[in-house]
Coordinates of C-alpha atoms in Angstrom, one line a residue:
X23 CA 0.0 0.0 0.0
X24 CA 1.5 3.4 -0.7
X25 CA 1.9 5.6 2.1
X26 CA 0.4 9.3 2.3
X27 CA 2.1 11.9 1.4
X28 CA 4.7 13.6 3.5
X29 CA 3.7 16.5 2.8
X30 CA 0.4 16.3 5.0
X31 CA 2.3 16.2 8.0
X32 CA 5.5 17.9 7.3
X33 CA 6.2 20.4 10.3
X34 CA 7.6 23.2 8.2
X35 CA 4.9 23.8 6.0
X36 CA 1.5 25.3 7.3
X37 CA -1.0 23.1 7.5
X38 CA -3.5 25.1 5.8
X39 CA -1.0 25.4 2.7
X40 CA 0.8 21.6 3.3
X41 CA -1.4 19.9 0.4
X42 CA -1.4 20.5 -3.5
X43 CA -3.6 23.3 -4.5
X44 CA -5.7 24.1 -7.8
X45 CA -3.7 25.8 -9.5
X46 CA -3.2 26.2 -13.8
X47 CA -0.2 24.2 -14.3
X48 CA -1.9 21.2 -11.7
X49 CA -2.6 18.7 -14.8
X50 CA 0.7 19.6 -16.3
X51 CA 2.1 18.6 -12.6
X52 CA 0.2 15.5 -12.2
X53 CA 0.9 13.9 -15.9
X54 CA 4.7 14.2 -15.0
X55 CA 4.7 12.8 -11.5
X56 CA 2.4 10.0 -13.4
X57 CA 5.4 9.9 -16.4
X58 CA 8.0 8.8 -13.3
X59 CA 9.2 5.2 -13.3
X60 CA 7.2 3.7 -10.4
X61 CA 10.1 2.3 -8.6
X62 CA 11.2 6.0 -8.3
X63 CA 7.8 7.3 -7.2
X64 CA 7.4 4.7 -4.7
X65 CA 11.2 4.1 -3.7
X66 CA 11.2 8.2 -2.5
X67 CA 8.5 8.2 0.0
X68 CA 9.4 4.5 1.4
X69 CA 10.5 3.9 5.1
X70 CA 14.0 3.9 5.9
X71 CA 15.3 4.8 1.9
X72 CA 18.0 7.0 1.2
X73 CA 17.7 9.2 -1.7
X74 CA 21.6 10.0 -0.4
X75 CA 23.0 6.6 -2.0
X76 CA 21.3 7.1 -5.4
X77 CA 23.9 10.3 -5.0
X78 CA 27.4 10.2 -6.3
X79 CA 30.1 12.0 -4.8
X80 CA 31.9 12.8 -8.2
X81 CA 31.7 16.9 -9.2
X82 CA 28.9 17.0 -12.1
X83 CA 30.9 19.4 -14.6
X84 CA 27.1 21.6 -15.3
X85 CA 26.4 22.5 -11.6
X86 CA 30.1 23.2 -11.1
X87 CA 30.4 25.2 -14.2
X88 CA 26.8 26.5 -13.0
X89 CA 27.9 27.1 -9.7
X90 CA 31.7 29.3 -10.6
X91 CA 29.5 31.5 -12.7
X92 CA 27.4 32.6 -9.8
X93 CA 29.9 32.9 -7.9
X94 CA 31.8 35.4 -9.3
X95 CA 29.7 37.9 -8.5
X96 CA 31.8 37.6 -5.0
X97 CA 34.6 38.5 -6.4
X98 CA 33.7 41.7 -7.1
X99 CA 32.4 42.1 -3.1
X100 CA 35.8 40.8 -2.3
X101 CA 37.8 43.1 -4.0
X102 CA 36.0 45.9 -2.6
X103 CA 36.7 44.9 1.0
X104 CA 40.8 44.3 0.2
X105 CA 41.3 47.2 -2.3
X106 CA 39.4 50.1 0.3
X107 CA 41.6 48.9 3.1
X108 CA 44.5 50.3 1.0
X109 CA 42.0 52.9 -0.8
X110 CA 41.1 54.3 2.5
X111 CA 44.9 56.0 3.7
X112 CA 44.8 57.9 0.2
X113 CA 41.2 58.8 -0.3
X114 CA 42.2 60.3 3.6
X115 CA 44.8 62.1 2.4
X116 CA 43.3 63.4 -1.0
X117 CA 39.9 64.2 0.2
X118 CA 41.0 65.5 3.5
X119 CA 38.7 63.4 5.7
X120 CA 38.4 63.0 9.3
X121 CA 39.4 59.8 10.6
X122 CA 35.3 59.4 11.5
X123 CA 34.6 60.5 8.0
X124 CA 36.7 57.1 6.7
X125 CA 35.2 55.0 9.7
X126 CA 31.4 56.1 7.6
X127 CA 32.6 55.3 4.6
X128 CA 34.2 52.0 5.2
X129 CA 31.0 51.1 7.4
X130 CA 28.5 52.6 5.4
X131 CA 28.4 49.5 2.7
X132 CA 27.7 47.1 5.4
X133 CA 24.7 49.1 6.7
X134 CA 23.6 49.8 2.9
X135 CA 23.5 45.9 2.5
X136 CA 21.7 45.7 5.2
X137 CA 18.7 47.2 3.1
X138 CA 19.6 45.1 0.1
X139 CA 20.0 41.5 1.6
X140 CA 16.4 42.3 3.4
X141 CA 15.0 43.2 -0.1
X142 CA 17.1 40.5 -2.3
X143 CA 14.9 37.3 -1.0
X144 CA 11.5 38.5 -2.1
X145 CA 13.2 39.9 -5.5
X146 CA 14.8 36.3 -6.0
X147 CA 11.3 35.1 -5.4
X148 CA 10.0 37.0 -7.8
X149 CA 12.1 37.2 -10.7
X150 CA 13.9 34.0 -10.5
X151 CA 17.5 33.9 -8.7
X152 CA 19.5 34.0 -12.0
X153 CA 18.0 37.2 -12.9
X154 CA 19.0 38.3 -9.5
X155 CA 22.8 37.8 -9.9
X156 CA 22.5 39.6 -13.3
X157 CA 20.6 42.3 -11.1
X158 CA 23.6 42.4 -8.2
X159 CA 26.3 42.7 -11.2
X160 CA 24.5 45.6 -12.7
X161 CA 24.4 47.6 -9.1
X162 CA 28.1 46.7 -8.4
X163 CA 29.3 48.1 -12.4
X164 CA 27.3 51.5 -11.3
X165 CA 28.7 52.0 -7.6
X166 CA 32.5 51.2 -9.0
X167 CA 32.1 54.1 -11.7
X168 CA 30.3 56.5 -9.1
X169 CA 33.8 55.5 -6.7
X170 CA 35.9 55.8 -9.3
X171 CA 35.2 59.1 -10.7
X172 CA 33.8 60.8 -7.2
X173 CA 34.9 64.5 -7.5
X174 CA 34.0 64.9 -3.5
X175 CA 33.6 62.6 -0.8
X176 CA 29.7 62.8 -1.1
X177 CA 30.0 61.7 -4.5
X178 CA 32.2 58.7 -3.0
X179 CA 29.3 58.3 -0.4
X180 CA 26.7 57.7 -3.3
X181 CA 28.6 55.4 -5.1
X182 CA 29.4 53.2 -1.6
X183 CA 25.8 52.9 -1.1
X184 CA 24.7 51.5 -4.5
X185 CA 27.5 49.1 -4.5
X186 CA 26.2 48.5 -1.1
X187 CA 22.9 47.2 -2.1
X188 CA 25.1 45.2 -4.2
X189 CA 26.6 43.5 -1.6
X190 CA 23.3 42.8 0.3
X191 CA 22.1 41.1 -3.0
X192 CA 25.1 39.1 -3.6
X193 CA 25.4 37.7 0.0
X194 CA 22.1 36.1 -0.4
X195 CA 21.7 34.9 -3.6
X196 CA 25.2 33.4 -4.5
X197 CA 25.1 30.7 -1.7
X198 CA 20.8 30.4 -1.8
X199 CA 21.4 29.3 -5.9
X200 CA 24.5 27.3 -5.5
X201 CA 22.8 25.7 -2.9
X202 CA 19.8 24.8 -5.0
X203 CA 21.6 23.8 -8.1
X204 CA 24.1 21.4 -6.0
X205 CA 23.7 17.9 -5.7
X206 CA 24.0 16.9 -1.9
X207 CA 27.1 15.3 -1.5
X208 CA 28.8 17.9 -3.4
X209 CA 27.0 21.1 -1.7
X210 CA 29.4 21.8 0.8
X211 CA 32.1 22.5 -1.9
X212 CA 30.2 24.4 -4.3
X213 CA 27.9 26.2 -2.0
X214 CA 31.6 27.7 -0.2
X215 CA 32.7 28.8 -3.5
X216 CA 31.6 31.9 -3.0
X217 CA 33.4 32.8 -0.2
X218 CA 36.3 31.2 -1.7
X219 CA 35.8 33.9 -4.5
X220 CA 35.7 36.6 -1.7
X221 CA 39.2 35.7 -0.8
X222 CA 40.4 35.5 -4.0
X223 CA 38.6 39.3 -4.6
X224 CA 40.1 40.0 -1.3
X225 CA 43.4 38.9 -2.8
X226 CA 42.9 40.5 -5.8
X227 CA 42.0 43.8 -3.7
X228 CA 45.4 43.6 -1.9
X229 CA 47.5 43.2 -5.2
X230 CA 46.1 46.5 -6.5
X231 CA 46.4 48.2 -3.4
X232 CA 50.6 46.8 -3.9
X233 CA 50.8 47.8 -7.7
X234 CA 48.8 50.7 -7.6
X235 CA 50.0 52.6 -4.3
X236 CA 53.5 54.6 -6.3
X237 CA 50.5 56.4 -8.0
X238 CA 50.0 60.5 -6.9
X239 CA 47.2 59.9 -4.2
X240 CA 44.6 61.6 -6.6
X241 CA 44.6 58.9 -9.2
X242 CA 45.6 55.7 -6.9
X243 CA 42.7 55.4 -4.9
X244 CA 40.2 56.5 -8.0
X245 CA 41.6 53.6 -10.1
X246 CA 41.9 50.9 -7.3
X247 CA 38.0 51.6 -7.0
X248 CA 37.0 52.4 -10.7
X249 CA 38.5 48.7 -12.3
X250 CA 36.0 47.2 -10.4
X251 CA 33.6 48.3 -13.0
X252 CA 35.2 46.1 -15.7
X253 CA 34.9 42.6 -14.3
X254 CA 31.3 43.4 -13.3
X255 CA 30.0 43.6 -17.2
X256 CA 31.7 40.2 -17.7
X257 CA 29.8 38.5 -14.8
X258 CA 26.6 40.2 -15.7
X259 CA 27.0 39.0 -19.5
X260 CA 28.1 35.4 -18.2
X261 CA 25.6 34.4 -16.0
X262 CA 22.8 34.7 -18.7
X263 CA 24.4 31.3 -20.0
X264 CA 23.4 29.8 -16.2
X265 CA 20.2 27.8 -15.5
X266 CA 17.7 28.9 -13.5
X267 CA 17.2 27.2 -10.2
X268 CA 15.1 24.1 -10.3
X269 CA 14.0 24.3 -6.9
X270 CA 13.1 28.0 -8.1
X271 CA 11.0 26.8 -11.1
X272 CA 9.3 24.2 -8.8
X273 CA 7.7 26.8 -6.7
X274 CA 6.5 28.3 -9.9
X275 CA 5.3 24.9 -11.1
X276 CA 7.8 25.0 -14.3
X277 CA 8.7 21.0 -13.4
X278 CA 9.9 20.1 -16.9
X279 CA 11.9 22.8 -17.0
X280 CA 13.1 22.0 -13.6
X281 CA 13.5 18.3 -14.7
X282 CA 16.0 19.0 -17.3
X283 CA 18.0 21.3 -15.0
X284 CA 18.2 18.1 -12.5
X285 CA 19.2 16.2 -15.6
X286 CA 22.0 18.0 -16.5
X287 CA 23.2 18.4 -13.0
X288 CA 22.6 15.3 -12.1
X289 CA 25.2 11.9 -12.7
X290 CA 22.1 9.7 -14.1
X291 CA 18.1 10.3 -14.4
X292 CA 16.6 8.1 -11.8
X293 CA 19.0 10.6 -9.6
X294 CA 17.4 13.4 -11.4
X295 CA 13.6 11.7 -10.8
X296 CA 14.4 11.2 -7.0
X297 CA 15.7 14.5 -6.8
X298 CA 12.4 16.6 -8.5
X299 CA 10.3 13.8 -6.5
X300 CA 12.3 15.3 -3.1
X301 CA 11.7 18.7 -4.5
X302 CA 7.4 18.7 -5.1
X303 CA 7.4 17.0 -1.9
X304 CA 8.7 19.5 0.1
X305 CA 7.5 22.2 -1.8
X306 CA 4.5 24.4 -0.5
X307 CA 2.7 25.8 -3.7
X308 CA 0.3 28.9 -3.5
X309 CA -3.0 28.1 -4.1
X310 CA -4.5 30.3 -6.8
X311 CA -4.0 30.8 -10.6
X312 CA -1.1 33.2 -10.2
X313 CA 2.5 32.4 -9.7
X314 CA 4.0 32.3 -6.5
X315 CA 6.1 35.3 -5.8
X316 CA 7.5 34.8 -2.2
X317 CA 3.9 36.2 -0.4
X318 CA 3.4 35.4 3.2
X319 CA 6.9 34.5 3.8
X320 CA 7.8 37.4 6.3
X321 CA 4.6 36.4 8.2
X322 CA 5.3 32.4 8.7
X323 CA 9.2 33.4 9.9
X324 CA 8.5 36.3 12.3
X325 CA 4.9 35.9 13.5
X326 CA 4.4 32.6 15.8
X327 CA 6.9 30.6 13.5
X328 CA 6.2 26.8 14.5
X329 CA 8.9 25.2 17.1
X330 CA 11.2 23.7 14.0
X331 CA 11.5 27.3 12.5
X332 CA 12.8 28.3 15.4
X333 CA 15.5 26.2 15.7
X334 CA 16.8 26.9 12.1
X335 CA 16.4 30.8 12.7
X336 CA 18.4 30.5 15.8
X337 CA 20.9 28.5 14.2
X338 CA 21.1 30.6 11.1
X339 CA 20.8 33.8 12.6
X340 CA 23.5 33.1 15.5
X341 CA 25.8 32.1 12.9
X342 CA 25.6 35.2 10.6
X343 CA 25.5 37.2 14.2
X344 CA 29.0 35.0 15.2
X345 CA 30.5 35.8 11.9
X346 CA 30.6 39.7 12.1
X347 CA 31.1 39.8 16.0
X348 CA 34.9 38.0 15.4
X349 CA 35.8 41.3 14.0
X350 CA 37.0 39.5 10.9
X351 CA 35.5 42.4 8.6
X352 CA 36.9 45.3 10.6
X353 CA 40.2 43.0 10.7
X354 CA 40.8 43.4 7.1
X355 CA 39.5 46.6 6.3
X356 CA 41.8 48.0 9.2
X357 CA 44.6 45.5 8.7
X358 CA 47.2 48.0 7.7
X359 CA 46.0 50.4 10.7
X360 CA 46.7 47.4 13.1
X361 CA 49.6 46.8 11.3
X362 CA 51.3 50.2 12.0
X363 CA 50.3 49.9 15.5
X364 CA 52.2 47.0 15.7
X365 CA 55.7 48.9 14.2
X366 CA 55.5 48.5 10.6
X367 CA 55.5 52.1 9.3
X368 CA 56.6 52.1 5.3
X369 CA 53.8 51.9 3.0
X370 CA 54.6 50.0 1.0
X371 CA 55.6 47.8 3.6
X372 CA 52.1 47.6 5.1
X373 CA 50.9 47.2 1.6
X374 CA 53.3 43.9 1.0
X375 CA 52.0 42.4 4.5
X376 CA 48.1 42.7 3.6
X377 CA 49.1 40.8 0.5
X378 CA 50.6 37.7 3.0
X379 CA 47.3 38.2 4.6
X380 CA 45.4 37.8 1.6
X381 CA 46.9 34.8 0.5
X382 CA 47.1 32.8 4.0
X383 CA 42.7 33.7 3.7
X384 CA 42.7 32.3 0.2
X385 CA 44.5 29.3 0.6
X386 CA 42.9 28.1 4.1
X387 CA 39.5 28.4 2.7
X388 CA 39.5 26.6 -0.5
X389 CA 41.1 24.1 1.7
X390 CA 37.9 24.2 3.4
X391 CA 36.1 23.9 0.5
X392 CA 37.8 20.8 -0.2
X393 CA 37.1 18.8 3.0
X394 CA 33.5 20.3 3.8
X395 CA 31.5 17.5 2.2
X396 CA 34.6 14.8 3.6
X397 CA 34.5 16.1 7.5
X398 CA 30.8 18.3 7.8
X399 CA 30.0 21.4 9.0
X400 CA 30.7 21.3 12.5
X401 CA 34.1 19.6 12.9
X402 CA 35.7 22.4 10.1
X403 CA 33.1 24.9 12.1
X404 CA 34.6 24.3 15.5
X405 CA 38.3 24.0 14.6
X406 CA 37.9 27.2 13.0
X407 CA 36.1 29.6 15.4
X408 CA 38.3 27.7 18.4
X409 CA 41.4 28.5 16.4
X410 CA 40.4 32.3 16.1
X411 CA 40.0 32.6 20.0
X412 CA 43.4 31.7 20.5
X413 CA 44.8 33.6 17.8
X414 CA 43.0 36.7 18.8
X415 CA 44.3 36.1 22.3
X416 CA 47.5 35.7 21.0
X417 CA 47.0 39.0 18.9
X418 CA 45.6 40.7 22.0
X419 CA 48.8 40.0 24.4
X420 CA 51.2 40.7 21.6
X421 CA 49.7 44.2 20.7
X422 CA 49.3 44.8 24.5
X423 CA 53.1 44.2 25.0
X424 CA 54.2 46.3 22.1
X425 CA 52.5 49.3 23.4
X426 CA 53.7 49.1 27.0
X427 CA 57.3 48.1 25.6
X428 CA 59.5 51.2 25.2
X429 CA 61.1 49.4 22.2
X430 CA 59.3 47.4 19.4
X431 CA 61.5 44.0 19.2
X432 CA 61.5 42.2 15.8
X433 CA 60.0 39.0 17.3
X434 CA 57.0 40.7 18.4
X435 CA 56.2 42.2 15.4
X436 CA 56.5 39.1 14.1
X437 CA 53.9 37.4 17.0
X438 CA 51.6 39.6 16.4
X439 CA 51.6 39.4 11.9
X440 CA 51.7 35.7 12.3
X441 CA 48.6 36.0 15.1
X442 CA 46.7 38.2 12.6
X443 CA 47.7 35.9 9.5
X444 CA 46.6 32.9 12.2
X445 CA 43.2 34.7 12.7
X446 CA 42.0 35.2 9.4
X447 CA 42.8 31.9 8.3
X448 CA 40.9 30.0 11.0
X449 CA 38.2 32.2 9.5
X450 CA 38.6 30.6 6.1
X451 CA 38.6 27.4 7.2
X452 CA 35.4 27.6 9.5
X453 CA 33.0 30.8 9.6
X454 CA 33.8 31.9 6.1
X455 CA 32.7 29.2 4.4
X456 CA 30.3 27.4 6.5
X457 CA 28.4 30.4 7.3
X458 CA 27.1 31.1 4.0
X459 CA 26.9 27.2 3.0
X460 CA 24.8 26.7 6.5
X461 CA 23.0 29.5 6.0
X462 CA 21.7 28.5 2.4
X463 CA 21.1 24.8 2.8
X464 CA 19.1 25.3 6.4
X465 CA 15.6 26.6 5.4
X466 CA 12.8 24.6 3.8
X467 CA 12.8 25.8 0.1
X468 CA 9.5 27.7 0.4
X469 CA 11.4 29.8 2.9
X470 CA 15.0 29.6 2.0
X471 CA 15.5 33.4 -0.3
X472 CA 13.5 35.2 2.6
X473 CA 15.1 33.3 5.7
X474 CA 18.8 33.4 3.8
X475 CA 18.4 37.4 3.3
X476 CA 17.0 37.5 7.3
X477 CA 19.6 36.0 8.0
X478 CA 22.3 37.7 6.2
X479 CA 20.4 41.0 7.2
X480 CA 21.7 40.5 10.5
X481 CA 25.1 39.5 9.3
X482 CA 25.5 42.9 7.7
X483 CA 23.6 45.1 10.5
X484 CA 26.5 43.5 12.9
X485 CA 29.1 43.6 10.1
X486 CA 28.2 47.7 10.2
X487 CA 28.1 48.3 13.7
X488 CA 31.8 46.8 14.1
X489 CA 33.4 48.5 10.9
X490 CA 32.2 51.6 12.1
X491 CA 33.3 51.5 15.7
X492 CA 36.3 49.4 15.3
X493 CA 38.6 52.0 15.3
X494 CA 37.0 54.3 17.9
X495 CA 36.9 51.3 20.5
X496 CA 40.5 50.4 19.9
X497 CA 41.5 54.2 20.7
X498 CA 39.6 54.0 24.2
X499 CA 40.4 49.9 25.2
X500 CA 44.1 50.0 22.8
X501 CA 44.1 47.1 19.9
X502 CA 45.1 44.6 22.1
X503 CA 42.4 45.1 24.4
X504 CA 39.7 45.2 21.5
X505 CA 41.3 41.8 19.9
X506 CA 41.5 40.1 23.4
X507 CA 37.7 41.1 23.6
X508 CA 36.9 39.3 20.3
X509 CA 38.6 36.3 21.8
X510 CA 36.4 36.3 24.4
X511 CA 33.6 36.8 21.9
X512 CA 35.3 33.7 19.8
X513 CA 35.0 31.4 22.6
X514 CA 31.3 31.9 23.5
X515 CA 30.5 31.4 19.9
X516 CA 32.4 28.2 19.8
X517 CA 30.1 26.9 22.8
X518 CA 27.1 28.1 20.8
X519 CA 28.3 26.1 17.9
X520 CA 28.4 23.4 19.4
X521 CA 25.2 23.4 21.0
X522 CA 22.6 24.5 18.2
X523 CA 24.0 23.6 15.0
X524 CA 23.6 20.0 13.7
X525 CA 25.1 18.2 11.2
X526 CA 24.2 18.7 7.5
X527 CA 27.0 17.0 5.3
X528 CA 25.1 14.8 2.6
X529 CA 21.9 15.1 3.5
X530 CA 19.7 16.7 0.7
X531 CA 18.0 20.3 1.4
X532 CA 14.5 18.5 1.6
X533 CA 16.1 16.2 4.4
X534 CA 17.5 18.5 6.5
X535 CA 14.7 20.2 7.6
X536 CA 14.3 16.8 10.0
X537 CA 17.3 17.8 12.2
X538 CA 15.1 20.5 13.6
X539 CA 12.1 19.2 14.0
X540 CA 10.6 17.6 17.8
X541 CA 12.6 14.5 19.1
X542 CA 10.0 12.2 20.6

């Protein structure tokens, strides 16, 4: 006897909206779930099957190819964060800004994004996620040329806050479609590529802050902001050769277009059946003639979300909150300000170390990358953010002695460059990575754009608040005092890691909405 359907008594979906609705495209939806071989129809819902072995572990060439396209768009966010932590000295010096006036601008984009991760999951919702990378590479190409040809720092101002919305949209919706695209025992990898492309932008930031800093300081910083503009056209152009999302076109009820997506990413088609059978299941479709666009969503996470919602908004939101309160933003837009604090004076110098930096970041997390989907989440997750507290501790004391030492000795120099290098790449190997995979792979696909850009929303409001008041909190507490504080911070997130945050390495996005729901 075939069992009823899941989705009756799934615990993340409403029960009013938990059952298929009349809707225009239902015949079109039942003649292809009738087309599916029977051993697949039946084989999905059966007790104690596992989609997961029907799953290979080899890299399928048309989601990875899918999945580098959309996540260039981080480079772009990545080279923004390295080259203005160069940028900033000389657009200081050119413009004639107050040190407060740099802490604003610096901070500003985080608070901008703010506004534009908030907005980006109901705009993915409605115009399809692929769309919405062409959208983010569009905003970023406008607030590089506003940058790069501001005659006044108001003008720079403007510019910072359309690339800003930029970065709220690209947060979101390069981890949310890699996500979708992925199969599940390759997520882990593909869904950290884009912060592996941060790092690489971060990288890329530092170089041009290196190559670019013998320039007069009227053209240097003007140019290390402007080339941005170039790389964005490219992305924008490229991704229009991406498919959409099939989880995407399932909400809209598009499920042979979504079939052939899941064929081409998929190693064989029963794998592609199971995986568009996992899909409808879990899927909540509005009822109605009209297309779903994302309504209602705000309402089910915010107002009296059920017990299991909970759980994944504490989890998702404490690990956006935990990525921004380690300081790791602030870390490497002030990097050469803590840097000169610690005795390094020459420019070019302090230019030369950011570029260590930058490559220690890049390396450790596409490491990371490599050994998500071999190790998990958690174990990469805990090394990391456990590895940060010391470092930052180690940072803390080493800055604290070189301030009360009347000298500055070579070797502590050195303790405190290798602490910071040590910092950043414990970063790479756990919070950069696994925040934006966790955060993308968490949420029931009904809810994953809006919760993802809640989520994220909170990641940049905190990002913000530290960007704009790391500096002014080092003058009063000293650097080491402020990094010895984010050690402290380190270790309480590492507790809280451990605590809420389960294991999702494998498990498809449909199946991972279990690990949150009520142990009897």
């Amino acid at each position: 006897m075939q069992e009823p359907d899941k989705r009756l008594h799934d615990p993340l979906i409403p029960k009013s909206e938990s059952c298929w609705h009349d809707r225009k495209d239902e015949g079109k939806q039942e003649t292809l779930l009738k087309e599916r071989p029977a051993k697949v129809r039946f084989q999905e819902n059966e007790p104690g099957s596992d989609s997961a072995a029907h799953r290979s572990g080899r890299f399928n060439g048309y989601a990875l190819a899918g999945a580098i396209l959309a996540s260039t768009n981080s480079v772009l966010l990545g080279y923004d964060i390295g080259v203005m932590s160069g940028a900033a000295m000389f657009i200081k010096e050119d413009l004639k800004i107050t040190s407060t006036q740099v802490e604003i601008l610096v901070g500003s984009l985080n608070v901008v994004s703010l506004f534009g991760s908030l907005a980006s999951g109901r705009t993915s919702d409605w115009i399809g996620r692929r769309w919405t990378i062409v959208l983010t590479a569009s905003t970023f190409f406008i607030g590089a040329l506003l940058m790069g040809l501001a005659p006044s720092f108001s003008f720079l101002m403007a510019g910072r806050v359309v690339a800003g919305v930029g970065v709220g949209f690209s947060l979101m919706i390069a981890p949310v479609y890699v996500a979708e695209l992925s199969p599940a025992m390759t997520r882990g990898f593909l869904s950290s590529l884009p912060e592996v492309f941060i790092n690489m932008g971060i990288l890329l930031g530092y170089i041009s802050n290196y190559a670019l800093s013998g320039l007069p300081p009227d053209v240097n910083w003007r140019l290390m902001l402007g080339l941005a503009a170039l790389p964005a056209v490219a992305i924008g152009l490229g991704v229009m050769a991406m498919p959409e999302s099939p989880r995407w076109l399932v909400l809209e009820g598009r499920l042979e277009e979504a079939r052939q997506v899941l064929i081409r990413t998929s190693e064989t088609e029963e794998e592609a059946e199971l995986r568009l059978g996992e899909m409808v299941n879990a899927a909540s479709l509005n009822p109605g003639p009209a297309h779903w666009n994302g309504q209602g969503v705000w309402r089910e996470l915010l107002w009296r979300p059920s017990r299991p919602i909970r759980r994944i908004l504490v989890a998702a939101i404490g690990v956006n909150f935990f990525m921004q309160a380690s300081g790791n933003d602030a870390v490497v837009y002030y990097s050469p300000e803590v840097f000169r604090d610690a005795g390094i004076s020459n420019r070019q110098q302090l230019m030369g170390v950011t570029v260590i930096m930058g490559f220690a970041k890049t390396f450790f997390v596409f490491v990371s990358a490599l050994f998500l989907d071999r190790f998990g989440r958690r174990p990469l997750l805990l090394l990391g953010s456990a590895g940060m507290a010391m470092s930052l501790a180690g940072l803390g004391m080493g800055s604290a002695f070189l301030r009360s030492s009347g000298s500055k000795p070579p070797w502590a120099i050195a303790l405190c460059v290798v602490a910071l290098c040590a910092d950043v790449s414990f970063f790479s190997i756990g919070l950069g990575p696994i925040t934006w995979v966790y955060s993308s792979e968490v949420f029931p696909t009904r809810l994953r754009a809006q919760g993802t850009s809640l989520a994220i929303a909170v990641n940049r409001l905190v990002s913000g608040a530290v960007a704009m008041s790391f500096l002014s909190i080092s003058r009063e507490i000293t650097f080491g005092g402020m990094f010895l504080v984010l050690a402290g911070v380190m270790g309480f997130a590492t507790v809280f890691f451990y605590f809420f945050l389960p294991e999702t390495k494998g498990k498809s996005l449909e199946e991972i909405g279990a690990l949150f729901e009520d142990r009897d």
